[in-house]
Amino acid sequence: MARRVSTLVVFGVLMAMTAALAAAAPVTVVLRSGDRVSGDLVDLNAAGFVLNVRGAEQRIPRGDVAAIAFANDQFPAAETARIQGGRPFVVLTGGDTFDGTLADIGGTSPLRLSFRTPRGARELNSDQVARVYFATW
């Protein structure tokens, strides 16, 4: 009986880990210090961003994050020059941009990203977003 219970517990833990990884998007996060962290973006909560980095959970305070790249880890010079103006903005995979900041992350693969913009709320899937800029680095 104890063996069966422990098998069920292990199975439950594995299922929970699999579900958490399925709800993640691979990203490169640039910190305000210039350091980069690559991993799977899992959540955005009151404490900041939650990433899975090589199997370990890493939390990064929101104020420490300068930019997030979803598509690749390249940050074009024209975009990094634009953030010098201090206004957060989003770059879509097609190249279009809009002013706004990331407000929430939810859903599963792809993640649902909620943005606050000057024109109101906007929701996109993570596979539609290339980069999000918050601040300079």
Coordinates of C-alpha atoms in Angstrom, one line a residue:
M1 CA 0.0 0.0 0.0
A2 CA 2.8 2.5 0.9
R3 CA 4.6 1.7 -2.3
R4 CA 1.5 2.4 -4.3
V5 CA 1.0 5.8 -2.5
S6 CA 4.6 6.8 -3.1
T7 CA 4.3 5.9 -6.8
L8 CA 1.2 8.1 -7.0
V9 CA 3.0 10.9 -5.3
V10 CA 6.0 10.7 -7.7
F11 CA 3.6 10.6 -10.6
G12 CA 1.7 13.6 -9.4
V13 CA 5.0 15.6 -8.9
L14 CA 6.1 14.7 -12.4
M15 CA 2.8 15.7 -13.9
A16 CA 2.9 19.1 -12.1
M17 CA 6.5 19.7 -13.4
T18 CA 5.4 18.8 -16.9
A19 CA 2.5 21.1 -16.8
A20 CA 4.6 24.0 -15.6
L21 CA 7.1 23.4 -18.4
A22 CA 4.4 23.2 -21.0
A23 CA 3.1 26.6 -19.9
A24 CA 6.5 28.2 -20.5
A25 CA 8.1 30.2 -23.4
P26 CA 11.8 30.3 -24.2
V27 CA 13.2 33.8 -23.7
T28 CA 16.4 35.8 -23.1
V29 CA 16.0 38.4 -20.4
V30 CA 18.3 41.4 -20.4
L31 CA 18.8 42.9 -16.9
R32 CA 19.4 46.6 -16.3
S33 CA 22.9 45.6 -15.4
G34 CA 23.4 44.3 -19.0
D35 CA 23.6 40.6 -17.8
R36 CA 21.5 38.1 -19.8
V37 CA 19.5 35.2 -18.5
S38 CA 18.1 32.6 -20.8
G39 CA 15.4 30.1 -19.9
D40 CA 11.7 29.4 -20.1
L41 CA 9.4 32.2 -19.0
V42 CA 6.8 30.7 -16.7
D43 CA 5.0 33.6 -14.9
L44 CA 4.8 37.2 -14.0
N45 CA 3.6 37.8 -10.4
A46 CA 3.8 40.5 -7.8
A47 CA 7.4 39.5 -7.0
G48 CA 8.5 39.7 -10.7
F49 CA 9.3 37.3 -13.5
V50 CA 9.6 33.6 -12.9
L51 CA 11.9 31.6 -15.3
N52 CA 12.9 28.0 -15.5
V53 CA 16.7 28.1 -16.0
R54 CA 18.2 24.7 -16.7
G55 CA 15.5 23.0 -14.5
A56 CA 15.7 25.4 -11.6
E57 CA 13.2 28.2 -10.9
Q58 CA 14.7 31.7 -10.9
R59 CA 12.8 34.8 -9.9
I60 CA 13.8 38.2 -11.2
P61 CA 12.3 41.4 -9.8
R62 CA 10.3 43.3 -12.4
G63 CA 12.5 46.4 -11.8
D64 CA 15.6 44.5 -12.7
V65 CA 14.4 43.6 -16.2
A66 CA 15.3 45.9 -19.1
A67 CA 14.1 43.7 -22.0
I68 CA 12.8 40.3 -22.9
A69 CA 13.4 38.6 -26.3
F70 CA 11.0 35.8 -27.3
A71 CA 12.1 35.2 -30.8
N72 CA 15.9 35.2 -30.4
D73 CA 18.5 36.9 -28.3
Q74 CA 19.2 39.8 -30.7
F75 CA 18.3 43.3 -29.8
P76 CA 18.6 45.6 -32.9
A77 CA 20.3 48.9 -32.5
A78 CA 17.3 50.9 -33.7
E79 CA 15.2 49.3 -31.0
T80 CA 17.8 49.8 -28.2
A81 CA 18.1 53.5 -29.3
R82 CA 14.3 53.9 -29.1
I83 CA 14.2 52.7 -25.5
Q84 CA 16.7 55.5 -24.6
G85 CA 13.6 57.7 -24.7
G86 CA 12.3 55.9 -21.6
R87 CA 9.0 54.8 -23.0
P88 CA 8.3 51.0 -22.8
F89 CA 7.3 49.3 -26.1
V90 CA 6.7 46.0 -27.7
V91 CA 8.0 44.6 -31.0
L92 CA 5.8 42.0 -32.8
T93 CA 7.3 39.1 -34.8
G94 CA 6.2 40.9 -38.0
G95 CA 8.2 44.0 -37.0
D96 CA 5.3 46.2 -36.0
T97 CA 5.6 48.0 -32.6
F98 CA 3.3 49.6 -30.1
D99 CA 3.9 51.5 -26.8
G100 CA 3.0 49.6 -23.7
T101 CA 4.2 47.4 -21.0
L102 CA 3.7 43.8 -20.0
A103 CA 1.0 43.5 -17.3
D104 CA 0.4 39.8 -16.9
I105 CA 1.2 36.3 -18.2
G106 CA -1.2 33.4 -18.3
G107 CA -2.3 30.5 -20.3
T108 CA -0.2 27.7 -21.7
S109 CA 1.8 27.1 -24.8
P110 CA 1.8 29.7 -26.3
L111 CA 1.6 31.9 -23.3
R112 CA -1.0 34.7 -23.2
L113 CA 0.6 38.1 -22.7
S114 CA -1.5 41.0 -21.4
F115 CA -0.2 44.5 -22.1
R116 CA -1.2 47.9 -20.8
T117 CA -1.0 50.5 -23.6
P118 CA -2.0 54.1 -23.9
R119 CA -5.1 52.9 -25.8
G120 CA -6.1 50.3 -23.3
A121 CA -5.5 46.6 -22.6
R122 CA -4.1 44.3 -25.4
E123 CA -3.6 40.6 -25.3
L124 CA -1.3 38.6 -27.6
N125 CA 0.2 35.1 -27.7
S126 CA 3.8 34.8 -26.9
D127 CA 4.5 33.5 -30.4
Q128 CA 3.3 36.9 -31.8
V129 CA 5.8 38.9 -29.7
A130 CA 9.5 39.2 -30.6
R131 CA 10.7 41.6 -27.9
V132 CA 9.4 43.7 -25.0
Y133 CA 11.5 46.7 -23.8
F134 CA 11.1 48.1 -20.3
A135 CA 14.2 50.2 -19.7
T136 CA 17.8 50.9 -20.9
W137 CA 20.8 48.8 -20.0

